[in-house]
Short mmCIF file of C-alpha atoms in Angstrom, two decimals:
data_model
loop_
_atom_site.label_atom_id
_atom_site.label_comp_id
_atom_site.label_asym_id
_atom_site.label_seq_id
_atom_site.Cartn_x
_atom_site.Cartn_y
_atom_site.Cartn_z
CA MET L 14 -0.08 0.00 0.21
CA PRO L 15 1.31 3.52 -1.17
CA THR L 16 2.51 4.97 1.91
CA SER L 17 1.31 8.39 0.62
CA GLY L 18 -2.64 7.62 1.56
CA MET L 19 -1.82 7.10 5.37
CA PHE L 20 -0.87 10.83 6.31
CA GLY L 21 -4.11 13.88 6.60
CA GLY L 22 -1.66 16.51 6.38
CA HIS L 23 0.04 18.41 9.25
CA VAL L 24 -0.52 19.27 12.25
CA ASN L 25 1.87 22.70 13.69
CA GLY L 26 4.20 21.62 11.10
CA MET L 27 4.22 17.46 11.44
CA PRO L 28 2.91 15.07 9.82
CA SER L 29 -0.40 13.67 10.74
CA LEU L 30 -1.81 10.19 10.04
CA ALA L 31 -5.52 9.66 7.57
CA PRO L 32 -8.71 8.99 9.11
CA GLY L 33 -8.70 5.11 9.15
CA TYR L 34 -5.13 4.58 10.21
CA HIS L 35 -3.80 4.05 14.11
CA LEU L 36 -0.32 3.69 15.51
CA GLY L 37 -0.44 0.05 16.40
CA GLN L 38 1.72 -2.28 19.39
CA PRO L 39 5.26 -2.02 18.90
CA ALA L 40 6.73 -5.44 16.91
CA ILE L 41 10.53 -6.82 17.06
CA GLN L 42 11.56 -7.13 13.35
CA ASN L 43 15.38 -7.66 12.56
CA GLY L 44 16.13 -7.61 16.32
CA LEU L 45 14.68 -4.14 16.70
CA ARG L 46 11.38 -2.64 18.07
CA VAL L 47 9.71 -1.28 15.46
CA ALA L 48 6.53 1.23 15.37
CA THR L 49 3.36 -0.43 13.67
CA TYR L 50 0.78 1.72 11.26
CA ARG L 51 -2.65 -0.04 10.69
CA SER L 52 -5.89 0.60 8.99
CA ALA L 53 -8.88 -1.13 10.19
CA GLY L 54 -8.94 -5.30 10.20
CA GLN L 55 -5.54 -4.38 7.95
CA GLU L 56 -1.61 -6.10 8.94
CA PRO L 57 0.90 -3.92 9.86
CA ILE L 58 2.26 -1.99 6.69
CA PHE L 59 5.08 -0.31 7.72
CA GLY L 60 7.15 0.21 10.91
CA GLY L 61 10.49 1.80 12.05
CA PRO L 62 13.15 1.03 14.44
CA PHE L 63 12.71 2.12 17.93
CA VAL L 64 15.99 2.33 19.52
CA SER L 65 16.75 4.69 22.48
CA GLY L 66 19.40 4.47 25.05
CA PRO L 67 23.11 3.52 24.21
CA GLN L 68 21.26 1.39 21.68
CA ALA L 69 20.71 3.85 19.07
CA GLN L 70 24.14 5.32 19.25
CA ALA L 71 25.60 1.78 18.07
CA VAL L 72 23.09 1.39 15.19
CA GLN L 73 24.22 2.04 12.02
CA SER L 74 21.93 2.54 9.12
CA ASP L 75 22.44 1.40 5.17
CA HIS L 76 20.02 3.01 3.52
CA GLY L 77 22.44 5.36 1.37
CA PRO L 78 20.85 8.61 -0.02
CA PHE L 79 17.64 8.35 2.90
CA GLN L 80 19.91 7.72 5.55
CA GLY L 81 18.32 9.26 8.72
CA SER L 82 15.10 8.25 6.97
CA MET L 83 12.33 6.04 8.51
CA PRO L 84 12.59 2.49 6.61
CA THR L 85 9.61 0.48 5.25
CA PRO L 86 8.92 -2.99 5.55
CA GLY L 87 10.47 -4.42 2.51
CA GLY L 88 13.79 -2.30 3.40
CA GLY L 89 13.30 0.02 0.70
CA PRO L 90 13.27 3.45 0.78
CA SER L 91 12.40 5.10 4.55
CA LEU L 92 10.12 7.92 4.38
CA PRO L 93 10.95 11.36 4.34
CA ARG L 94 12.18 12.94 7.49
CA ALA L 95 8.95 15.77 6.99
CA MET L 96 6.20 12.89 6.70
CA ARG L 97 7.49 11.13 9.69
CA PRO L 98 4.48 11.29 12.67
CA PRO L 99 5.81 13.72 15.73
CA ILE L 100 6.40 10.55 18.16
CA MET L 101 9.27 9.44 16.11
CA MET L 102 12.50 11.72 16.47
CA ASP L 103 16.17 10.59 14.95
CA THR L 104 19.51 11.81 15.24
CA PRO L 105 21.60 12.05 12.09
CA GLY L 106 23.19 9.19 10.68
CA TYR L 107 21.22 6.97 12.65
CA PRO L 108 18.29 5.48 12.53
CA VAL L 109 15.14 7.19 13.62
CA VAL L 110 14.78 6.52 17.12
CA SER L 111 11.31 6.50 19.27
CA MET L 112 10.76 7.96 22.76
CA GLU L 113 8.11 6.53 25.51
CA ARG L 114 5.26 8.78 26.75
CA GLU L 115 6.86 9.57 30.26
CA GLU L 116 9.86 10.69 28.32
CA ILE L 117 8.11 12.81 25.85
CA ARG L 118 5.77 14.18 29.38
CA ALA L 119 9.31 14.72 31.18
CA VAL L 120 10.89 16.75 27.81
CA ALA L 121 7.96 18.76 27.57
CA LYS L 122 7.36 19.49 31.48
CA GLU L 123 11.42 20.92 31.04
CA VAL L 124 10.48 22.84 27.86
CA MET L 125 6.99 24.45 29.56
CA GLN L 126 9.31 25.31 32.68
CA GLU L 127 12.00 27.03 30.12
CA MET L 128 9.07 28.81 28.93
CA VAL L 129 7.63 29.79 32.19
CA THR L 130 10.62 30.94 33.36
CA THR L 131 12.11 33.49 30.28
CA ILE L 132 8.45 34.64 30.05
CA ALA L 133 8.60 35.40 33.86
CA ASN L 134 12.04 36.89 33.51
CA ASP L 135 10.88 39.52 30.85
CA ALA L 136 7.94 39.85 32.48
CA ILE L 137 9.52 40.85 35.47
CA GLN L 138 12.24 42.88 34.13
CA GLN L 139 9.15 44.69 32.31
CA LEU L 140 7.23 45.44 35.80
CA ALA L 141 10.91 46.01 37.49
CA ALA L 142 11.46 48.75 34.38
CA LYS L 143 7.80 50.14 34.78
CA ALA L 144 8.39 50.13 38.73
CA VAL L 145 11.68 52.39 38.38
CA GLU L 146 9.99 54.30 35.69
CA ILE L 147 6.69 54.96 38.17
CA CYS L 148 9.19 55.67 41.05
CA ALA L 149 11.40 58.13 39.24
CA GLU L 150 8.45 60.16 38.54
CA ARG L 151 6.83 60.43 41.97
CA VAL L 152 10.22 61.22 43.31
CA VAL L 153 10.59 64.03 40.69
CA GLN L 154 6.98 64.86 42.02
CA GLN L 155 7.86 64.90 45.64
CA LEU L 156 10.88 66.97 45.09
CA LEU L 157 9.29 69.51 43.32
CA SER L 158 6.31 69.78 45.71
CA LYS L 159 8.81 69.87 48.41
CA HIS L 160 10.73 72.92 46.84
CA GLN L 161 7.66 74.48 45.89
CA SER L 162 6.69 74.25 49.90
CA SER L 163 9.90 75.18 50.75
CA ALA L 164 10.01 78.40 48.85
CA SER L 165 6.36 78.79 49.85
CA VAL L 166 7.91 78.78 53.71
CA ALA L 167 10.81 80.83 52.84
CA ASP L 168 8.51 83.42 51.12
CA GLU L 169 5.78 83.40 54.08
CA ARG L 170 9.24 83.72 56.57
CA GLU L 171 10.53 86.21 55.18
CA LYS L 172 7.33 88.47 55.07
CA LYS L 173 6.86 87.61 58.68
CA CYS L 174 10.41 88.85 59.41
CA ARG L 175 10.02 92.37 57.35
CA LYS L 176 10.54 95.17 59.75
CA VAL L 177 7.51 96.93 60.17
CA PRO L 178 8.12 100.73 59.65
CA ARG L 179 7.97 102.85 62.02
CA ASP L 180 5.29 104.83 60.52
CA VAL L 181 3.43 102.03 60.16
CA THR L 182 3.57 101.06 63.78
CA ARG L 183 2.36 104.44 65.20
CA ALA L 184 -0.34 104.65 62.56
CA ALA L 185 -1.64 101.52 63.82
CA HIS L 186 -1.59 102.12 67.47
CA VAL L 187 -3.31 105.74 66.83
CA ALA L 188 -6.27 104.13 64.78
CA MET L 189 -6.52 101.50 67.18
CA ARG L 190 -6.89 104.12 70.61
CA ARG L 191 -9.40 106.02 68.18
CA LEU L 192 -11.44 103.12 67.43
CA MET L 193 -12.23 102.60 70.94
CA GLY L 194 -12.13 106.37 72.06
CA CYS L 195 -8.82 106.16 73.88
CA ARG L 196 -7.38 109.39 73.31
CA MET L 197 -5.37 110.28 76.94
CA LYS L 198 -3.45 108.54 78.78
CA THR L 199 -5.17 107.81 82.78
CA THR L 200 -2.11 108.74 85.73
CA SER L 201 -1.79 104.82 87.67
CA SER L 202 -2.91 104.64 91.47
CA ASP L 203 0.88 103.16 92.19
CA PRO L 204 3.71 105.56 91.53
CA ARG L 205 6.28 103.35 90.60
CA LEU L 206 3.58 102.41 87.26
CA LYS L 207 3.68 104.55 83.98
CA PRO L 208 0.33 106.38 82.42
CA TYR L 209 -1.78 103.96 80.68
CA TYR L 210 -4.49 104.23 78.53
CA LYS L 211 -8.00 103.28 80.20
CA LEU L 212 -9.28 100.42 77.43
CA PRO L 213 -12.98 99.68 77.34
CA ASP L 214 -14.35 96.38 79.43
CA PRO L 215 -15.87 93.79 76.37
CA LEU L 216 -19.06 95.04 75.31
CA ALA L 217 -21.72 93.11 77.25
CA PRO L 218 -24.54 90.99 75.53
CA ARG L 219 -27.49 92.41 73.71
CA ALA L 220 -25.84 96.35 74.87
CA SER L 221 -25.31 99.17 72.59
CA ARG L 222 -21.96 100.59 71.02
CA ARG L 223 -20.79 103.68 72.55
CA THR L 224 -20.26 106.33 70.41
CA ASP L 225 -17.65 109.26 70.38
CA PRO L 226 -18.92 112.99 70.51
CA ASP L 227 -19.40 113.15 67.06
CA GLY L 228 -21.86 110.20 66.88
CA ALA L 229 -19.07 107.75 65.28
CA PRO L 230 -19.53 103.74 66.60
CA LEU L 231 -16.95 103.22 68.99
CA TRP L 232 -15.36 99.61 69.75
CA ASN L 233 -15.30 97.50 72.62
CA PRO L 234 -12.97 94.39 71.58
CA ASP L 235 -13.52 91.33 73.89
CA TRP L 236 -9.84 90.76 75.67
CA ASN L 237 -10.73 87.42 76.88
CA LEU L 238 -10.55 86.49 73.43
CA SER L 239 -7.23 85.46 71.13
CA VAL L 240 -6.48 88.17 68.34
CA ASP L 241 -7.92 85.93 65.84
CA GLU L 242 -11.76 85.15 67.55
CA GLY L 243 -15.27 86.85 67.46
CA VAL L 244 -15.53 90.53 67.19
CA ASN L 245 -11.28 91.16 67.69
CA VAL L 246 -11.07 89.54 63.64
CA ASP L 247 -13.81 92.80 62.16
CA PHE L 248 -11.78 94.75 65.04
CA ILE L 249 -8.41 94.27 63.32
CA SER L 250 -9.73 94.69 59.99
CA ALA L 251 -11.60 98.36 60.60
CA VAL L 252 -7.97 99.63 62.06
CA VAL L 253 -6.28 98.29 58.83
CA ASP L 254 -9.07 100.07 56.75
CA LEU L 255 -9.01 102.73 58.92
CA VAL L 256 -5.16 102.98 58.22
CA GLN L 257 -5.25 103.28 54.71
CA GLN L 258 -8.07 105.54 54.04
CA ASN L 259 -6.36 108.09 56.01
CA GLY L 260 -2.50 106.86 56.17
CA ALA L 261 -1.24 109.45 53.68
CA ARG L 262 -3.18 112.46 55.01
CA GLU L 263 -2.84 112.01 59.34
CA TYR L 264 -0.34 109.58 59.32
CA GLN L 265 1.88 110.93 56.57
CA LEU L 266 2.43 107.05 55.49
CA LYS L 267 4.71 106.51 52.48
CA PRO L 268 2.26 105.36 49.77
CA GLU L 269 3.66 102.02 49.63
CA HIS L 270 3.80 101.92 53.50
CA ALA L 271 -0.49 102.59 53.22
CA GLU L 272 -0.57 99.87 50.10
CA ASP L 273 0.47 97.18 52.10
CA THR L 274 -1.81 95.33 54.11
CA ASP L 275 0.32 92.81 55.56
CA LEU L 276 2.89 95.73 57.39
CA ILE L 277 -0.18 97.40 58.82
CA GLN L 278 -2.03 93.82 59.85
CA ARG L 279 1.31 92.98 61.59
CA ALA L 280 1.35 96.24 63.42
CA ALA L 281 -1.99 95.92 64.58
CA LEU L 282 -1.87 92.48 65.39
CA THR L 283 1.34 93.45 67.70
CA TYR L 284 -0.63 96.17 69.23
CA PHE L 285 -3.85 94.25 70.03
CA ARG L 286 -1.60 92.24 72.21
CA GLN L 287 0.32 94.47 73.97
CA LEU L 288 -2.89 96.38 75.28
CA ARG L 289 -4.70 93.03 75.99
CA ARG L 290 -1.59 92.26 77.94
CA GLN L 291 -2.33 95.09 79.78
CA TYR L 292 -5.89 95.17 80.46
CA LYS L 293 -5.34 91.87 82.28
CA TYR L 294 -2.55 93.12 84.36
CA ARG L 295 -4.88 96.06 85.57
CA LYS L 296 -7.63 93.67 85.99
CA ASP L 297 -7.17 93.07 89.42
CA GLU L 298 -4.34 93.34 92.22
CA GLN L 299 -2.67 89.89 91.43
CA GLY L 300 -1.71 91.37 87.68
CA ARG L 301 -0.58 94.81 89.18
CA LYS L 302 2.00 92.92 90.67
CA LYS L 303 3.19 91.14 88.18
CA LEU L 304 3.54 94.10 85.98
CA ARG L 305 5.20 95.59 88.50
CA LYS L 306 7.76 92.86 88.62
CA LYS L 307 7.73 93.23 85.10
CA HIS L 308 8.40 97.24 84.68
CA ALA L 309 11.40 96.40 87.37
CA ASN L 310 12.59 93.83 85.27
CA ASP L 311 12.95 96.15 82.18
CA LYS L 312 13.85 99.18 84.33
CA HIS L 313 16.92 97.24 86.05
CA GLY L 314 17.67 95.41 82.57
CA SER L 315 17.73 98.70 80.94
CA ARG L 316 20.27 100.17 83.25
CA ARG L 317 22.74 96.97 82.69
CA GLN L 318 22.52 97.79 79.38
CA ARG L 319 23.47 101.47 79.69
CA LYS L 320 26.78 100.62 81.64
CA ALA L 321 27.60 97.41 79.14
CA ASP L 322 27.26 100.35 76.62
CA PHE L 323 29.49 102.72 78.87
CA LEU L 324 32.15 100.64 79.31
CA ARG L 325 32.54 100.05 75.63
CA LYS L 326 33.30 103.33 75.21
CA GLY L 327 36.40 103.07 77.10
CA VAL L 328 37.55 99.83 75.15
CA LYS L 329 39.04 102.60 72.64
CA GLY L 330 41.46 104.51 75.08
CA PHE L 331 42.03 101.08 76.84
CA ARG L 332 43.75 99.27 73.91
CA LYS L 333 45.51 102.81 73.19
CA ALA L 334 47.04 102.97 76.93
CA PHE L 335 47.58 99.24 76.34
CA GLY L 336 47.93 98.00 73.01
CA LYS L 337 45.84 95.68 70.73
CA THR L 338 48.00 92.95 71.16
CA ARG L 339 47.29 92.73 75.47
CA THR L 340 43.93 93.40 74.85
CA VAL L 341 42.14 90.75 72.79
CA GLY L 342 39.08 89.70 74.03
CA VAL L 343 38.10 92.43 75.81
CA GLN L 344 35.40 93.60 73.88
CA ARG L 345 33.75 90.07 74.33
CA LEU L 346 33.61 90.10 78.53
CA ILE L 347 31.58 93.41 78.62
CA HIS L 348 27.78 91.62 79.01
CA PRO L 349 24.73 93.65 80.37
CA PRO L 350 23.95 90.34 82.86
CA TRP L 351 27.55 90.38 84.21
CA GLN L 352 26.72 94.57 85.54
CA SER L 353 25.70 95.11 88.93
CA ASP L 354 22.28 95.69 89.41
CA GLU L 355 21.30 99.31 90.83
CA CYS L 356 17.97 99.60 92.90
CA SER L 357 16.53 101.66 94.75
CA SER L 358 14.44 99.59 97.44
CA ASP L 359 16.25 98.24 100.47
CA GLY L 360 16.52 94.46 99.54
CA ARG L 361 17.44 91.69 101.78
CA ALA L 362 19.80 93.96 104.11
CA GLY L 363 16.71 96.17 105.30
CA HIS L 364 15.93 99.63 105.66
CA ALA L 365 17.86 100.86 108.61
CA GLU L 366 20.98 98.68 107.25
CA ARG L 367 20.79 100.36 104.04
CA GLU L 368 20.29 103.73 105.08
CA ARG L 369 23.71 103.45 107.06
CA VAL L 370 25.53 102.54 104.60
CA ARG L 371 24.08 105.25 102.12
CA SER L 372 25.24 108.04 104.67
CA GLU L 373 28.55 106.60 105.67
CA GLN L 374 29.59 107.23 101.52
CA GLY L 375 27.70 110.53 101.69
CA ALA L 376 25.19 109.92 99.02
CA GLY L 377 21.74 111.28 98.74
CA ARG L 378 18.84 110.26 99.44
CA ASN L 379 17.64 109.74 96.00
CA ALA L 380 20.92 108.00 95.32
CA LEU L 381 20.44 104.44 93.62
CA GLU L 382 22.25 101.75 95.52
CA ARG L 383 24.76 99.65 93.49
CA ARG L 384 24.77 95.92 94.02
CA HIS L 385 27.87 94.80 93.14
CA ALA L 386 28.54 91.33 91.50
CA ALA L 387 29.76 89.10 94.41
CA TRP L 388 30.62 86.52 91.79
CA ARG L 389 33.06 88.71 89.63
CA SER L 390 36.43 87.67 90.04
CA ARG L 391 38.98 90.60 91.06
CA LYS L 392 40.23 90.63 87.97
CA ILE L 393 37.06 91.03 85.87
CA ASN L 394 36.15 93.88 88.33
CA LEU L 395 39.43 95.77 87.71
CA MET L 396 39.41 95.89 84.56
CA TYR L 397 36.04 96.96 84.47
CA ILE L 398 36.71 100.35 86.53
CA ALA L 399 39.75 101.06 84.17
CA LEU L 400 37.06 100.62 81.19
CA ALA L 401 34.96 103.26 82.89
CA VAL L 402 37.56 105.50 83.29
CA PHE L 403 38.54 105.30 80.00
CA ALA L 404 35.55 106.12 78.72
CA LEU L 405 34.74 108.90 81.28
CA TYR L 406 38.56 110.15 80.02
CA ARG L 407 37.53 109.83 76.51
CA GLN L 408 34.23 111.35 77.32
CA VAL L 409 36.45 114.87 79.36
CA TYR L 410 39.24 114.96 77.44
CA GLU L 411 38.70 113.82 73.78
CA SER L 412 35.04 114.62 72.97
CA GLU L 413 35.59 117.89 71.92
CA ASN L 414 38.79 116.37 69.54
CA SER L 415 37.70 113.75 68.17
CA SER L 416 34.83 113.08 65.76
CA ASN L 417 33.63 109.83 66.42
CA SER L 418 33.91 109.65 70.16
CA ASP L 419 30.11 108.73 69.92
CA LEU L 420 30.11 105.60 67.61
CA PRO L 421 28.13 102.58 68.48
CA SER L 422 29.78 100.55 70.67
CA HIS L 423 30.89 97.67 67.81
CA VAL L 424 33.07 99.65 66.24
CA ASP L 425 35.87 98.93 68.60
CA SER L 426 35.48 95.02 68.72
CA ASP L 427 38.57 92.81 68.86
CA ASP L 428 39.03 92.77 65.20
CA SER L 429 39.11 96.76 64.92
CA THR L 430 41.87 98.24 62.79
CA SER L 431 40.25 101.41 62.29
CA GLU L 432 43.57 102.87 64.16
CA SER L 433 47.09 102.57 64.06
CA GLU L 434 48.72 101.23 67.38
CA LEU L 435 50.99 103.84 69.78
CA SER L 436 54.40 102.84 70.22
CA GLU L 437 55.06 102.16 73.37
CA SER L 438 56.43 105.00 74.68
CA GLU L 439 53.32 106.82 73.33
CA GLN L 440 51.54 104.43 75.46
CA LYS L 441 52.87 104.73 78.61
CA ALA L 442 52.74 108.65 77.98
CA TYR L 443 49.06 108.02 77.68
CA LEU L 444 48.36 106.11 80.36
CA GLU L 445 50.53 108.57 82.73
CA GLN L 446 48.38 111.24 81.14
CA VAL L 447 44.81 109.17 82.38
CA ILE L 448 46.84 108.28 85.80
CA ALA L 449 46.96 111.98 86.62
CA ALA L 450 43.38 112.96 86.09
CA VAL L 451 42.16 110.06 88.33
CA ARG L 452 44.65 111.35 90.85
CA ASN L 453 43.21 114.40 90.58
CA GLY L 454 39.49 113.57 91.23
CA GLN L 455 38.52 114.93 87.49
CA LEU L 456 36.67 111.43 86.58
CA ASN L 457 34.62 110.82 89.38
CA ALA L 458 31.68 108.31 87.76
CA ASN L 459 29.42 110.26 90.30
CA THR L 460 29.94 113.82 89.56
CA SER L 461 29.98 113.36 85.85
CA SER L 462 27.01 115.22 84.55
CA SER L 463 26.23 112.45 81.26
CA ALA L 464 27.44 109.51 82.65
CA HIS L 465 25.20 109.07 85.49
CA ARG L 466 21.56 110.81 85.55
CA ALA L 467 21.40 110.12 89.53
CA GLU L 468 24.23 109.58 92.20
CA ARG L 469 25.40 105.83 93.09
CA PHE L 470 26.97 104.06 96.21
CA HIS L 471 27.85 100.50 96.96
CA GLY L 472 24.81 98.50 98.71
CA PRO L 473 25.45 96.09 102.04
CA PRO L 474 27.29 93.31 101.45
CA ALA L 475 23.91 91.49 102.14
CA ASN L 476 22.53 92.73 98.89
CA ALA L 477 25.00 91.49 96.97
CA GLN L 478 24.14 89.76 93.55
CA LEU L 479 25.36 85.90 94.39
CA MET L 480 24.52 84.96 90.49
CA PRO L 481 25.06 86.67 86.74
CA HIS L 482 21.55 86.92 85.31
CA LYS L 483 20.61 84.49 82.66
CA ARG L 484 20.86 85.51 78.94
CA HIS L 485 21.37 82.73 76.91
CA GLY L 486 24.87 82.19 74.34
CA VAL L 487 26.61 84.14 76.95
CA PRO L 488 29.21 81.59 78.59
CA ILE L 489 31.19 82.87 82.18
CA TYR L 490 34.78 81.39 82.16
CA ARG L 491 36.01 80.12 85.24
CA GLU L 492 38.73 82.85 85.61
CA CYS L 493 35.77 85.04 85.89
CA LEU L 494 34.28 83.94 88.85
CA SER L 495 35.66 84.69 92.18
CA ARG L 496 37.39 82.28 94.54
CA LYS L 497 36.13 83.89 97.54
CA TRP L 498 32.49 83.60 96.13
CA ARG L 499 33.02 80.12 95.79
CA LYS L 500 34.15 79.09 99.41
CA THR L 501 31.52 81.25 101.11
CA HIS L 502 28.55 79.87 98.88
CA PRO L 503 29.41 76.17 98.20
CA GLU L 504 25.92 75.90 96.84
CA TYR L 505 27.66 77.22 93.69
CA ALA L 506 30.79 74.88 93.66
CA SER L 507 29.23 72.95 90.79
CA LYS L 508 28.88 76.21 88.74
CA PHE L 509 32.57 76.79 89.13
CA ALA L 510 33.73 73.49 88.68
CA ASN L 511 31.35 73.34 85.16
CA ALA L 512 32.56 76.53 83.85
CA PRO L 513 34.46 76.65 80.46
CA ALA L 514 38.48 77.69 80.68
CA CYS L 515 38.73 81.47 78.92
CA PRO L 516 40.48 80.90 75.79
CA ALA L 517 44.23 81.22 75.39
CA SER L 518 43.64 84.32 73.17
CA PHE L 519 42.37 86.21 75.48
CA THR L 520 45.64 87.79 76.36
CA VAL L 521 43.56 90.40 78.15
CA MET L 522 43.30 88.00 80.87
CA THR L 523 46.93 88.30 81.49
CA LEU L 524 47.77 91.66 81.74
CA ASP L 525 48.82 93.69 84.55
CA ILE L 526 46.10 96.49 84.99
CA PRO L 527 48.18 98.94 87.49
CA GLU L 528 45.26 100.11 90.62
CA SER L 529 46.36 103.63 90.13
CA LEU L 530 43.56 103.87 88.01
CA VAL L 531 41.38 102.74 90.36
CA PRO L 532 39.54 106.44 91.67
CA GLU L 533 39.34 106.70 95.17
CA GLU L 534 35.59 106.25 95.91
CA GLU L 535 35.88 102.71 93.82
CA GLN L 536 39.33 101.19 96.32
CA GLY L 537 37.21 100.41 98.92
CA PHE L 538 35.03 98.36 97.27
CA LEU L 539 37.61 96.29 95.00
CA ALA L 540 39.48 95.46 98.27
CA ASP L 541 36.34 94.23 99.64
CA THR L 542 35.74 92.09 96.83
CA GLU L 543 39.03 89.81 97.18
CA ASP L 544 42.62 89.94 98.17
CA GLU L 545 44.83 90.61 95.58
CA GLY L 546 46.80 87.40 96.21
CA GLU L 547 43.00 85.53 94.87
CA GLY L 548 41.88 84.69 91.94
CA ALA L 549 40.40 82.17 89.84
CA ASP L 550 42.09 79.02 89.52
#
């Protein structure tokens, strides 16, 4: 039977059996297993050897030009490779080899696993690339958003930090008091408190609004609420509107200031908070007590600031007499918290003791008590006295001849090179001039009309200042602390032990300041602070 009739076409590129043909049971032919193909009710029509394993390598084919093809039953030409059924496979130069079904399944499984792995790897790579792209896009968006947010915050911070001009502040104050009907200050019942504006109480529920003599309605802010609550919001808006309407005519505001709503609003908000605190302070006796304490602290702080500024005026003469190289660090050892307090109260000593000390020093009844800093070392006290003497000398003898005698204190900084240094002989001559003025009594701080506005006297030891006033960023060096103070007050021993050492570059701490620079009225105070042989460790 012709072999071409038993194939019915191709499936997936492989030949398939025609209808009526099927694969028969394997048979033995010439010592080899062969595959048989049958039609219904017929004998096998041809077969091919089934060789697997090592046997397939040993079998040789003798079919000439049809080598490697499937042999027919009679030994004639075998089927072409393209017409072999899919279950047959061969190796060039060897007979066709057949595979068992389990082997086919194993090979198919392995192929499928490789295909799945390849597809999975490709999918993972694509997903990873997409994920990287998405992440990069999100990171860029976040960075842009962060940058825009930072820029907005910076703009807002710059707007808040912008200083409100004085004319805007004054206009906001006047307009706010005008809308409340506060035109004149009221004298305080406490002589220690300054005159103040009597603020209106919050308006009672269902109460009618007040009016000024011209019939214009007046405002009653609610001092119990914050500035951004209730009627206070409308009150601030009314202040801003009034300033912008009458700014150029009544308050002489610059056009750009009158149009700047933000500046006017900030000035109004600040002044409202100040008035709100004052209203609460004067509401009861407890508040008035806090107000008196605040005023006293502000007054004492201002006095310490003025004293520090006065000492800085003596830095120029101090360097002129001793040279810049030997006075490095003097400017950085002058701080307002380090200055002695000046008070008019009796303090811990009591009235009788304070009056006795004042009378002994010949000070008037209105003289202020100078409560020296017991914690300061003798070195610092001597340096402060010398700086005050040079400031007085500059004020009395050099103010008329010097065009820059009233320059701000920062001009005489440690790094100042505005003036050439005098020679050693010139420094000595200048120092002798200052000492001669001290010896003649011409540099008395209490008799100088411009140095102080009232007499001062050294208070009793019971009123001494035991610790410096706190101020952030101002370190107190160990060499600036009194050894006598540490021994007298052991509770402050830890302060002394934890204090940092003075920088080695501060050559002023090793300067030998002559005591002939100390005025007569200061010699007793200096002797009481410490014995000359004592000092910081």
